[in-house]
Coordinates of C-alpha atoms in Angstrom, one line a residue:
Chain F
X33 CA -24.7 8.5 -33.3
X34 CA -23.6 6.7 -36.4
X35 CA -22.5 3.1 -36.2
X36 CA -21.1 0.4 -38.5
X37 CA -23.8 -2.2 -39.1
X38 CA -23.3 -5.5 -40.7
X39 CA -25.7 -7.1 -43.1
X40 CA -24.4 -10.6 -42.7
X41 CA -26.2 -12.1 -45.6
X42 CA -24.1 -10.1 -48.0
X43 CA -20.5 -10.8 -46.8
X44 CA -18.5 -12.9 -49.3
X45 CA -15.4 -13.0 -47.2
X46 CA -13.3 -11.1 -49.8
X47 CA -11.5 -9.5 -46.9
X48 CA -11.2 -6.1 -48.6
X49 CA -12.2 -4.5 -45.4
X50 CA -9.3 -6.1 -43.6
X51 CA -6.8 -4.8 -46.1
X52 CA -8.1 -1.2 -46.2
X53 CA -8.3 -1.1 -42.4
X54 CA -4.7 -2.2 -42.1
X55 CA -3.6 0.3 -44.7
X56 CA -5.6 3.1 -43.0
X57 CA -3.8 2.3 -39.7
X58 CA -0.3 2.0 -41.3
X59 CA 2.3 4.6 -41.1
X60 CA 2.5 5.1 -44.9
X61 CA -1.3 4.9 -45.5
X62 CA -0.8 3.2 -48.8
X63 CA -0.8 -0.5 -49.7
X64 CA 2.7 -0.7 -51.1
X65 CA 4.1 1.1 -48.1
X66 CA 2.0 -0.9 -45.6
X67 CA 3.1 -4.3 -46.7
X68 CA 6.7 -3.4 -46.2
X69 CA 6.2 -1.9 -42.7
X70 CA 7.6 -3.6 -39.7
X71 CA 5.6 -4.4 -37.6
X72 CA 3.0 -5.2 -40.2
X73 CA 0.1 -2.9 -39.8
X74 CA -2.8 -4.8 -38.4
X75 CA -6.5 -4.7 -39.2
X76 CA -9.1 -3.8 -36.7
X77 CA -11.8 -5.7 -38.5
X78 CA -11.6 -9.5 -39.1
X79 CA -13.8 -11.6 -41.3
X80 CA -14.6 -14.5 -39.0
X81 CA -16.0 -17.8 -40.1
X82 CA -19.2 -18.3 -38.3
X83 CA -21.2 -21.5 -38.7
X84 CA -21.8 -21.4 -42.4
X85 CA -21.5 -17.7 -43.3
X86 CA -18.6 -15.3 -42.8
X87 CA -19.1 -12.2 -40.6
X88 CA -17.0 -9.1 -40.8
X89 CA -16.5 -8.3 -37.1
X90 CA -15.0 -5.3 -35.4
X91 CA -15.6 -3.4 -32.1
X92 CA -19.4 -3.0 -31.8
X93 CA -19.1 0.0 -29.5
X94 CA -21.3 -1.6 -26.9
X95 CA -23.6 0.7 -24.9
X96 CA -22.3 -0.8 -21.7
X97 CA -18.8 -1.9 -22.7
X98 CA -17.3 -4.5 -20.5
X99 CA -13.8 -3.5 -21.8
X100 CA -14.3 0.0 -20.3
X101 CA -15.4 -1.6 -17.0
X102 CA -12.4 -3.9 -17.0
X103 CA -9.8 -1.2 -18.0
X104 CA -7.6 -0.5 -15.0
X105 CA -6.0 2.6 -16.3
X106 CA -9.0 4.6 -17.4
X107 CA -7.7 4.4 -21.0
X108 CA -11.0 3.0 -22.4
X109 CA -13.8 5.5 -22.4
X110 CA -17.3 5.6 -23.8
X111 CA -18.7 8.9 -24.9
X112 CA -21.8 9.3 -27.1
X113 CA -21.9 5.7 -28.0
X114 CA -18.3 5.7 -29.1
X115 CA -15.7 3.5 -27.3
X116 CA -12.2 4.9 -27.5
X117 CA -8.7 3.9 -26.3
X118 CA -6.4 6.6 -25.0
X119 CA -3.0 5.6 -26.3
X120 CA -1.2 7.6 -23.6
X121 CA -3.1 5.9 -20.8
X122 CA -3.1 2.3 -22.1
X123 CA -0.7 0.1 -20.1
X124 CA -1.3 -3.1 -22.2
X125 CA -2.5 -5.0 -19.2
X126 CA -4.8 -7.2 -21.2
X127 CA -7.9 -6.4 -19.0
X128 CA -9.9 -5.4 -22.1
X129 CA -8.9 -8.5 -23.9
X130 CA -10.2 -10.4 -20.9
X131 CA -13.5 -8.7 -21.0
X132 CA -14.5 -8.1 -24.7
X133 CA -17.3 -10.5 -25.5
X134 CA -16.6 -10.3 -29.2
X135 CA -12.9 -10.9 -28.9
X136 CA -12.1 -7.9 -31.1
X137 CA -9.5 -6.2 -28.9
X138 CA -5.9 -7.1 -29.4
X139 CA -2.7 -5.9 -27.9
X140 CA -0.2 -4.8 -30.5
X141 CA 3.0 -6.2 -29.0
X142 CA 5.5 -3.9 -30.8
X143 CA 3.7 -0.8 -29.7
X144 CA 2.3 -2.2 -26.6
X145 CA -1.1 -0.8 -27.0
X146 CA -4.7 -2.1 -27.1
X147 CA -6.0 -1.8 -30.7
X148 CA -9.6 -2.0 -31.9
X149 CA -11.9 -0.2 -34.3
X150 CA -11.7 3.5 -33.9
X151 CA -14.4 4.2 -36.5
X152 CA -11.9 6.3 -38.5
X153 CA -13.5 9.4 -37.3
X154 CA -11.3 11.6 -39.5
X155 CA -13.0 10.1 -42.6
X156 CA -16.5 10.8 -43.6
X157 CA -17.2 7.1 -44.1
X158 CA -14.9 4.5 -42.6
X159 CA -12.7 2.9 -45.3
X160 CA -13.9 -0.6 -44.5
X161 CA -17.5 0.5 -45.2
X162 CA -16.6 2.5 -48.3
X163 CA -14.6 -0.3 -49.9
X164 CA -17.0 -3.2 -49.2
X165 CA -17.9 -4.4 -52.7
X166 CA -21.1 -6.2 -51.6
X167 CA -22.2 -3.4 -49.2
X168 CA -22.3 -5.8 -46.3
X169 CA -21.0 -3.0 -44.2
X170 CA -23.2 0.1 -43.6
X171 CA -22.3 3.3 -41.8
X172 CA -25.1 5.4 -40.4
X173 CA -27.9 5.6 -37.9
X174 CA -29.9 2.5 -37.0
X175 CA -33.1 3.9 -38.6
X176 CA -31.3 4.5 -41.9
X177 CA -29.9 1.0 -41.9
X178 CA -33.4 -0.4 -41.2
X179 CA -34.8 1.6 -44.1
X180 CA -32.2 0.3 -46.5
X181 CA -33.0 -3.2 -45.3
X182 CA -36.7 -2.7 -45.9
X183 CA -36.1 -1.4 -49.4
X184 CA -34.1 -4.4 -50.2
X185 CA -36.8 -6.7 -48.9
X186 CA -39.4 -4.9 -51.0
X187 CA -37.2 -5.4 -54.1
X188 CA -36.8 -9.1 -53.3
X189 CA -40.5 -9.7 -52.9
X190 CA -41.5 -7.8 -56.1
Chain R
X255 CA -31.3 15.0 -3.5
X256 CA -27.9 14.6 -1.9
X257 CA -25.8 11.6 -2.7
X258 CA -22.8 10.8 -0.5
X259 CA -20.1 8.4 -1.7
X260 CA -17.7 7.1 0.9
X261 CA -14.5 5.9 -0.8
X262 CA -12.6 7.4 -3.7
X263 CA -11.6 4.5 -5.9
X264 CA -13.1 2.4 -8.7
X265 CA -16.5 1.8 -7.1
X266 CA -16.9 5.4 -5.9
X267 CA -15.9 6.9 -9.2
X268 CA -18.2 4.7 -11.2
X269 CA -21.0 5.5 -8.9
X270 CA -20.7 9.1 -9.9
X271 CA -21.1 8.1 -13.6
X272 CA -24.0 5.8 -12.6
X273 CA -25.9 8.5 -10.7
X274 CA -25.4 11.0 -13.5
X275 CA -26.9 8.6 -16.1
X276 CA -30.2 9.0 -14.3
X277 CA -30.0 12.2 -12.2
X278 CA -28.1 15.2 -13.7
X279 CA -29.0 17.7 -11.0
X280 CA -28.7 16.0 -7.6
X281 CA -25.8 17.0 -5.4
X282 CA -22.9 14.5 -5.2
X283 CA -20.3 14.4 -2.4
X284 CA -17.4 12.0 -2.6
X285 CA -15.3 11.5 0.6
X286 CA -11.9 9.8 0.4
X287 CA -9.4 9.3 3.1
X288 CA -6.5 9.4 0.7
X289 CA -5.0 12.7 -0.4
X290 CA -5.3 11.9 -4.1
X291 CA -8.4 11.9 -6.3
X292 CA -9.6 8.5 -7.5
X293 CA -6.6 6.9 -9.2
X294 CA -5.7 3.6 -10.9
X295 CA -4.7 1.5 -8.0
X296 CA -3.6 -1.4 -10.2
X297 CA -1.0 0.9 -11.8
X298 CA 1.0 1.5 -8.7
X299 CA 3.3 -1.1 -10.2
X300 CA 4.0 1.2 -13.1
X301 CA 4.5 4.1 -10.7
X302 CA 7.0 2.0 -8.9
X303 CA 8.8 1.0 -12.1
X304 CA 8.9 4.6 -13.1
X305 CA 6.9 4.5 -16.4
X306 CA 4.1 6.5 -14.8
X307 CA 4.0 9.7 -12.8
X308 CA 1.8 10.2 -9.8
X309 CA -0.6 12.5 -11.8
X310 CA -0.9 10.0 -14.7
X311 CA -2.5 7.5 -12.4
X312 CA -5.5 9.8 -11.8
X313 CA -8.5 8.2 -13.5
X314 CA -10.2 11.5 -14.3
X315 CA -8.9 15.0 -14.6
X316 CA -10.4 17.9 -12.5
X317 CA -12.8 18.9 -15.3
X318 CA -14.7 15.6 -14.8
X319 CA -15.6 16.5 -11.2
X320 CA -16.5 20.0 -12.2
X321 CA -18.6 18.9 -15.1
X322 CA -20.4 16.4 -13.0
X323 CA -20.8 18.8 -10.2
X324 CA -19.0 16.6 -7.6
X325 CA -17.9 17.9 -4.3
X326 CA -14.6 16.1 -3.7
X327 CA -13.6 15.8 -0.1
X328 CA -10.1 14.4 0.2
X329 CA -8.0 13.3 3.2
X330 CA -10.9 13.0 5.5
X331 CA -12.2 9.8 6.9
X332 CA -15.8 8.9 7.6
X333 CA -15.9 7.7 11.1
X334 CA -19.6 6.7 11.5
X335 CA -22.8 6.5 9.6
X336 CA -25.9 7.5 11.5
X337 CA -28.7 6.0 9.6
X338 CA -31.5 7.4 11.8
X339 CA -30.3 11.0 11.4
X340 CA -29.2 10.3 7.8
X341 CA -25.8 11.8 8.5
X342 CA -22.2 10.8 8.4
X343 CA -19.6 11.8 10.9
X344 CA -16.2 12.8 9.5
X345 CA -12.8 12.5 11.2
X346 CA -12.7 16.3 11.9
X347 CA -16.1 16.0 13.6
X348 CA -17.9 17.6 10.7
X349 CA -21.4 16.2 10.0
X350 CA -22.8 15.8 6.5
X351 CA -26.3 14.8 5.8
X352 CA -27.4 12.5 3.0
X353 CA -30.4 11.3 1.2
X354 CA -28.7 8.2 -0.4
X355 CA -25.3 7.0 0.5
X356 CA -22.9 4.5 -1.0
X357 CA -20.4 2.6 1.1
X358 CA -17.3 2.0 -1.1
X359 CA -14.7 2.0 1.6
X360 CA -12.8 -0.9 -0.1
X361 CA -10.5 -3.2 1.7
X362 CA -7.2 -3.1 3.6
X363 CA -4.2 -5.5 3.2
X364 CA -3.9 -8.2 5.8
X365 CA -0.9 -8.2 8.0
X366 CA 1.6 -11.0 8.5
X367 CA 0.9 -11.0 12.3
X368 CA 4.4 -11.8 13.3
X369 CA 7.0 -10.3 15.5
X370 CA 9.0 -7.4 14.1
X371 CA 6.5 -6.5 11.4
X372 CA 6.5 -2.8 12.3
X373 CA 10.2 -2.5 11.3
X374 CA 11.1 -0.1 8.6
X375 CA 11.3 -1.9 5.2
X376 CA 8.2 -4.0 5.6
X377 CA 5.3 -2.6 3.5
X378 CA 2.0 -3.5 2.0
X379 CA 1.4 -2.7 -1.7
X380 CA -1.9 -0.9 -2.2
X381 CA -1.6 2.9 -2.3
X382 CA 0.6 5.6 -3.9
X383 CA 1.9 6.3 -0.4
X384 CA 3.0 2.6 0.0
X385 CA 5.0 2.9 -3.2
X386 CA 6.5 6.2 -2.1
X387 CA 7.7 4.5 1.1
X388 CA 9.2 1.6 -0.9
X389 CA 10.9 4.0 -3.4
X390 CA 12.6 5.7 -0.5
X391 CA 14.3 2.5 0.5
X392 CA 15.2 1.2 -2.9
X393 CA 18.6 2.8 -3.1
X394 CA 19.9 1.2 0.0
X395 CA 18.4 -2.1 -0.8
X396 CA 19.6 -5.2 -2.6
X397 CA 17.1 -7.8 -1.9
X398 CA 13.3 -8.0 -1.6
X399 CA 11.2 -10.7 0.0
X400 CA 7.6 -10.9 -1.1
X401 CA 5.3 -12.7 1.3
X402 CA 2.4 -14.1 -0.6
X403 CA 2.1 -15.5 -4.1
X404 CA -1.2 -13.8 -5.1
X405 CA -1.4 -11.3 -8.0
X406 CA -0.5 -8.4 -5.7
X407 CA 2.6 -10.2 -4.5
X408 CA 3.6 -11.2 -8.0
X409 CA 3.1 -7.7 -9.4
X410 CA 5.1 -6.1 -6.6
X411 CA 7.9 -8.6 -7.1
X412 CA 7.8 -8.1 -10.8
X413 CA 8.1 -4.3 -10.5
X414 CA 10.9 -4.5 -8.0
X415 CA 12.8 -6.9 -10.2
X416 CA 12.4 -4.4 -13.0
X417 CA 13.9 -1.9 -10.6
X418 CA 17.0 -4.1 -10.5
X419 CA 16.6 -5.7 -7.1
X420 CA 16.9 -9.4 -6.3
X421 CA 13.4 -10.7 -5.7
X422 CA 12.4 -13.8 -3.8
X423 CA 8.7 -14.7 -3.4
X424 CA 7.8 -16.7 -0.3
X425 CA 4.6 -18.7 -0.3
X426 CA 3.0 -20.8 2.4
X427 CA 1.0 -22.9 0.0
X428 CA 2.5 -25.2 -2.6
X429 CA 1.8 -23.0 -5.6
X430 CA 1.6 -19.3 -6.7
X431 CA -1.8 -17.8 -7.3
X432 CA -3.4 -20.5 -5.2
X433 CA -6.7 -18.6 -5.1
X434 CA -6.8 -17.9 -8.8
X435 CA -5.5 -20.8 -10.9
X436 CA -4.9 -24.5 -11.0
X437 CA -1.7 -26.3 -10.3
X438 CA -0.6 -26.7 -13.9
X439 CA -1.1 -23.1 -14.8
X440 CA 0.7 -22.0 -11.7
X441 CA 3.6 -24.2 -12.5
X442 CA 4.0 -22.8 -16.0
X443 CA 3.8 -19.2 -14.7
X444 CA 6.3 -20.1 -11.9
X445 CA 8.7 -21.5 -14.5
X446 CA 8.5 -18.3 -16.5
X447 CA 9.1 -16.1 -13.5
X448 CA 12.0 -18.2 -12.5
X449 CA 13.5 -18.0 -15.9
X450 CA 13.2 -14.3 -15.7
X451 CA 15.1 -14.1 -12.5
X452 CA 12.4 -14.2 -9.8
X453 CA 13.0 -16.9 -7.2
X454 CA 9.9 -18.6 -5.8
X455 CA 9.9 -20.7 -2.7
X456 CA 6.9 -22.6 -1.5
X457 CA 5.8 -24.1 1.8
X458 CA 7.7 -21.5 3.7
X459 CA 6.4 -19.1 6.3
X460 CA 8.1 -16.2 8.0
X461 CA 8.0 -16.2 11.8
X462 CA 10.0 -13.1 12.7
X463 CA 11.4 -10.0 11.1
X464 CA 14.9 -9.4 12.6
X465 CA 16.9 -6.2 12.8
X466 CA 17.1 -3.1 15.0
X467 CA 14.8 -0.3 13.7
X468 CA 15.1 -1.5 10.2
X469 CA 14.5 -4.9 8.6
X470 CA 17.7 -6.8 8.1
X471 CA 16.8 -10.5 8.1
X472 CA 13.8 -12.7 8.2
X473 CA 13.5 -15.9 10.2
X474 CA 11.4 -18.7 8.7
X475 CA 9.5 -21.6 10.2
X476 CA 12.2 -24.1 9.1
X477 CA 14.8 -22.2 11.0
X478 CA 16.4 -20.6 7.9
X479 CA 17.3 -16.9 7.9
X480 CA 17.3 -14.8 4.8
X481 CA 18.9 -11.3 4.5
X482 CA 16.7 -8.7 2.9
X483 CA 16.1 -5.0 3.1
X484 CA 12.6 -4.8 1.7
X485 CA 9.6 -7.0 2.6
X486 CA 6.3 -6.8 0.8
X487 CA 3.3 -8.3 2.4
X488 CA 0.7 -9.6 -0.1
X489 CA -1.5 -11.8 2.1
X490 CA -4.8 -10.7 0.7
X491 CA -7.3 -8.1 1.9
X492 CA -10.1 -7.7 4.3
X493 CA -13.1 -5.4 3.9
X494 CA -13.1 -2.0 5.7
X495 CA -16.2 -2.4 7.7
X496 CA -15.5 0.1 10.5
X497 CA -17.9 2.8 9.2
X498 CA -20.9 0.7 9.8
X499 CA -20.1 -0.5 13.3
X500 CA -22.9 0.5 15.6
X501 CA -25.4 0.4 12.8
X502 CA -27.8 -2.4 12.0
X503 CA -26.6 -2.9 8.4
X504 CA -26.3 -6.6 7.9
X505 CA -22.8 -8.1 7.3
X506 CA -21.4 -11.5 6.9
X507 CA -17.8 -11.4 5.4
X508 CA -18.6 -8.1 3.9
X509 CA -21.7 -5.9 3.6
X510 CA -24.7 -7.9 2.5
X511 CA -26.6 -6.5 -0.5
X512 CA -29.5 -7.5 -2.7
X513 CA -29.4 -7.8 -6.5
X514 CA -29.6 -4.0 -6.8
X515 CA -26.7 -3.5 -4.4
X516 CA -28.9 -2.1 -1.7
X517 CA -28.0 -3.0 1.9
X518 CA -30.5 -3.9 4.6
X519 CA -31.1 -0.2 4.9
X520 CA -33.1 1.3 2.0
X521 CA -31.1 4.4 1.6
X522 CA -27.7 2.8 2.0
X523 CA -25.9 1.0 -0.9
X524 CA -22.6 -0.7 -1.1
X525 CA -20.1 -1.5 -3.9
X526 CA -16.6 -2.6 -4.3
X527 CA -14.2 -4.6 -2.1
X528 CA -16.3 -4.0 1.0
X529 CA -19.4 -5.7 -0.6
X530 CA -20.4 -9.3 -0.4
X531 CA -22.3 -10.2 -3.6
X532 CA -23.5 -13.3 -5.3
X533 CA -21.0 -15.5 -7.2
X534 CA -22.2 -15.4 -10.8
X535 CA -21.4 -19.1 -11.3
X536 CA -22.3 -20.8 -8.1
X537 CA -24.7 -18.2 -6.6
X538 CA -22.9 -18.5 -3.3
X539 CA -21.9 -15.3 -1.4
X540 CA -18.5 -14.0 -2.4
X541 CA -16.2 -11.0 -2.2
X542 CA -14.0 -10.9 -5.3
X543 CA -12.2 -7.7 -4.4
X544 CA -11.3 -7.0 -8.0
X545 CA -11.2 -3.9 -10.2
X546 CA -13.8 -5.1 -12.8
X547 CA -16.3 -6.1 -10.0
X548 CA -15.8 -2.8 -8.2
X549 CA -16.4 -0.8 -11.4
X550 CA -19.4 -2.7 -12.4
X551 CA -20.9 -2.6 -8.9
X552 CA -20.1 1.1 -8.5
X553 CA -21.9 1.9 -11.7
X554 CA -24.9 -0.3 -11.0
X555 CA -25.2 1.0 -7.4
X556 CA -25.1 4.6 -8.7
X557 CA -27.9 4.0 -11.2
X558 CA -30.0 2.4 -8.5
X559 CA -29.3 5.1 -6.0
X560 CA -30.7 7.6 -8.4
X561 CA -33.9 5.7 -8.8
X562 CA -32.9 3.4 -11.8
X563 CA -33.5 -0.3 -11.6
X564 CA -30.4 -2.2 -12.8
X565 CA -29.7 -5.7 -11.6
X566 CA -26.2 -6.7 -10.8
X567 CA -25.6 -10.1 -12.4
X568 CA -23.2 -11.3 -9.8
X569 CA -19.4 -11.3 -9.5
X570 CA -16.9 -13.4 -11.4
X571 CA -13.3 -13.7 -10.4
X572 CA -11.2 -12.4 -13.3
X573 CA -7.6 -11.5 -13.5
X574 CA -5.3 -10.2 -16.3
X575 CA -1.6 -9.5 -16.1
X576 CA 1.6 -9.5 -18.0
X577 CA 4.9 -10.6 -16.7
X578 CA 8.1 -10.0 -18.7
X579 CA 6.0 -10.0 -21.9
X580 CA 4.0 -13.1 -21.2
X581 CA 0.3 -12.3 -21.0
X582 CA -1.9 -14.2 -18.5
X583 CA -5.7 -14.2 -18.1
X584 CA -7.9 -16.3 -15.9
X585 CA -11.5 -16.2 -14.8
X586 CA -14.1 -18.3 -13.0
X587 CA -13.5 -21.6 -11.3
X588 CA -10.2 -22.8 -12.7
X589 CA -9.3 -25.0 -9.7
X590 CA -12.3 -27.2 -9.6
X591 CA -11.6 -30.9 -10.0
X592 CA -14.8 -32.7 -9.0
X593 CA -17.5 -33.5 -11.5
X594 CA -15.8 -31.3 -14.1
X595 CA -14.5 -31.8 -17.6
X596 CA -11.1 -30.2 -18.4
X597 CA -10.2 -29.3 -22.0
X598 CA -6.7 -28.0 -22.5
X599 CA -4.3 -26.8 -25.2
X600 CA -0.7 -27.0 -24.0
X601 CA 2.7 -26.1 -25.3
X602 CA 4.7 -25.9 -22.1
X603 CA 8.0 -25.3 -23.8
X604 CA 6.7 -22.1 -25.4
X605 CA 4.8 -21.1 -22.3
X606 CA 1.4 -21.4 -24.0
X607 CA -1.4 -23.0 -22.1
X608 CA -5.2 -22.7 -22.3
X609 CA -7.4 -24.5 -19.9
X610 CA -11.2 -24.7 -19.9
X611 CA -13.2 -26.1 -17.1
X612 CA -16.7 -27.3 -17.9
X613 CA -19.5 -28.6 -15.6
X614 CA -22.4 -30.2 -17.2
X615 CA -21.3 -28.7 -20.6
X616 CA -21.3 -25.2 -19.1
X617 CA -18.0 -23.3 -19.0
X618 CA -17.2 -22.3 -15.4
X619 CA -13.6 -21.3 -15.7
X620 CA -10.7 -20.6 -18.1
X621 CA -7.0 -19.8 -18.0
X622 CA -5.0 -18.4 -20.8
X623 CA -1.2 -18.1 -20.7
X624 CA 0.9 -16.9 -23.6
X625 CA -2.0 -16.8 -26.1
X626 CA -4.9 -14.8 -24.7
X627 CA -6.6 -13.9 -28.0
X628 CA -10.4 -13.6 -27.7
X629 CA -10.3 -14.5 -24.0
X630 CA -13.3 -12.2 -23.4
X631 CA -15.5 -14.4 -25.6
X632 CA -15.0 -17.2 -23.1
X633 CA -15.9 -14.9 -20.2
X634 CA -19.2 -14.1 -21.9
X635 CA -19.8 -17.8 -22.4
X636 CA -19.4 -18.2 -18.6
X637 CA -21.7 -15.2 -17.9
X638 CA -24.4 -16.5 -20.3
X639 CA -24.1 -20.0 -18.9
X640 CA -24.3 -21.3 -22.4
X641 CA -24.5 -25.1 -23.1
X642 CA -21.3 -25.9 -25.0
X643 CA -21.9 -29.6 -25.7
X644 CA -21.3 -29.2 -29.4
X645 CA -18.4 -26.8 -29.0
X646 CA -16.3 -28.2 -26.2
X647 CA -13.8 -29.8 -28.4
X648 CA -12.9 -26.6 -30.3
X649 CA -12.6 -24.3 -27.3
X650 CA -9.4 -22.4 -27.5
X651 CA -8.7 -23.3 -31.2
X652 CA -7.9 -20.5 -33.5
X653 CA -11.1 -20.9 -35.5
X654 CA -13.3 -20.8 -32.5
X655 CA -14.9 -17.4 -32.6
X656 CA -17.8 -15.2 -31.8
X657 CA -19.6 -16.3 -34.9
X658 CA -19.8 -19.9 -33.8
X659 CA -21.6 -19.2 -30.6
X660 CA -23.5 -16.0 -31.5
X661 CA -27.0 -17.6 -31.0
X662 CA -26.0 -18.9 -27.6
X663 CA -24.8 -15.6 -26.4
X664 CA -27.7 -13.6 -27.8
X665 CA -30.1 -15.6 -25.8
X666 CA -28.7 -14.0 -22.7
X667 CA -30.6 -11.0 -21.7
X668 CA -27.6 -9.3 -20.0
X669 CA -25.6 -9.8 -23.1
X670 CA -28.2 -8.2 -25.3
X671 CA -28.7 -5.3 -23.0
X672 CA -25.0 -4.4 -22.9
X673 CA -24.4 -4.4 -26.6
X674 CA -26.9 -2.1 -28.3
X675 CA -29.1 0.9 -27.5
X676 CA -32.2 -0.9 -28.6
X677 CA -31.4 -4.1 -26.9
X678 CA -31.3 -5.9 -30.2
X679 CA -28.3 -7.1 -32.1
X680 CA -26.4 -4.9 -34.5
X681 CA -26.2 -7.6 -37.1
X682 CA -29.1 -8.3 -39.3
X683 CA -29.8 -11.4 -41.3

């Protein structure tokens, strides 16, 4: 299963990922439309300020998701390493917010639904990854990500 | 291998998933005394309000049971377990044999224990059938009295208020949610409920339900009488232990289990409200009787029944709810006052309150009212027992985030195991 990996040495906190994520999840799906929408479309990825470096953070699709265990309506499910929220079943009870160790699930008040990274499965590569100018975000299998990291280290030591 | 699960709710359902993680071929039989397949018990409030149909409460559709090859036996009660014969006795005298069995019989609401309690109109609030009973009376009712200020009582009161009835919550203790939150949090929530039209009275206890066949009036210990047509009893729950009577399975408050949720009998496991586990914070025995605990325990027990080896880390009391648009989350020891340090952020006028309880720089409890953002981060800080000496002054601030405490959390084995298939972090530096 492909995942989004984060190379945290590379993030410059430009927040491009936040913008493209919000646009992707807006009704109009373009920037000009999105900024005028009410409610404002919200981003599922947030660049958080860690101790010294920024980290782009979104749902990590945990293998044993606590959000799924806390969900009282059966809306949150994990299948093939992908954690999804069923809009029809979500009752915005805040149980997932209570459980998510990363703090990356929010309740969108206007629509009364739990929102988090849905990996944009309709796209070949999630827009946040595609648009990241420093390639801090990577989409693929763990082994491919490791390979890319190794390559980089080789270059650095050369 | 034949797995038998007694009880068709959170723990039982998760046990199926746990077993199937390890064993894809063994036979699974789930026996439930209710006539519905496992459903979202916490959503009976939504069913009462009318936003959810009966079917939409079902946690899984039929295809799930088919796919996982589960034999679902509904509307039958297990009367006895016979550990020597490795059989269970059903209410219709049928016998079913098992290799491994899970007791997930849950708990039952406590009664008021006063005269007139059997009168029509008095109900507990736990099952779809309870709600059906209440719905039948709603039309001819004007006023509801809720006995008990726990989360069940508040949720029942909230949904009946939404149905347009006059709601008064009667509590014996001086505050609502007395088992869950501290005085200050309770006061803020009480004020909010009051402002939204729910009346709360404390220090009052009913002594008799008056009326002919139906409830008409309630007499209280101060001599006062209040007219009401519906009475909801929310006085807590007690574990359903009757199936293990006459066995030598060890019990205390509930069924005693080891770290792998195995009872004193090797082939018998226990999960959910009927189970007494270790409190994650204090290590003392506890029954949390909560959805999250039941699901975690069910899954863990299932894995271990099928031969896996998964440790249950212990239970933590954790509640989340929303009343009239105000979110509320609490977990851990929020009421502790001795030898603790309290950090708070308070904007009482706007109904925003965050409370953090620390003991020796370790977070042991937290309450969030109004602003519940990233609450789960604090729960994992409790679970990992991280030393927060350097962070305690920024707890609850907007800029306190996962990145600040990443190293602390990742030291915790349980945390690492739960996040990634390889047990390592998904971030690379």
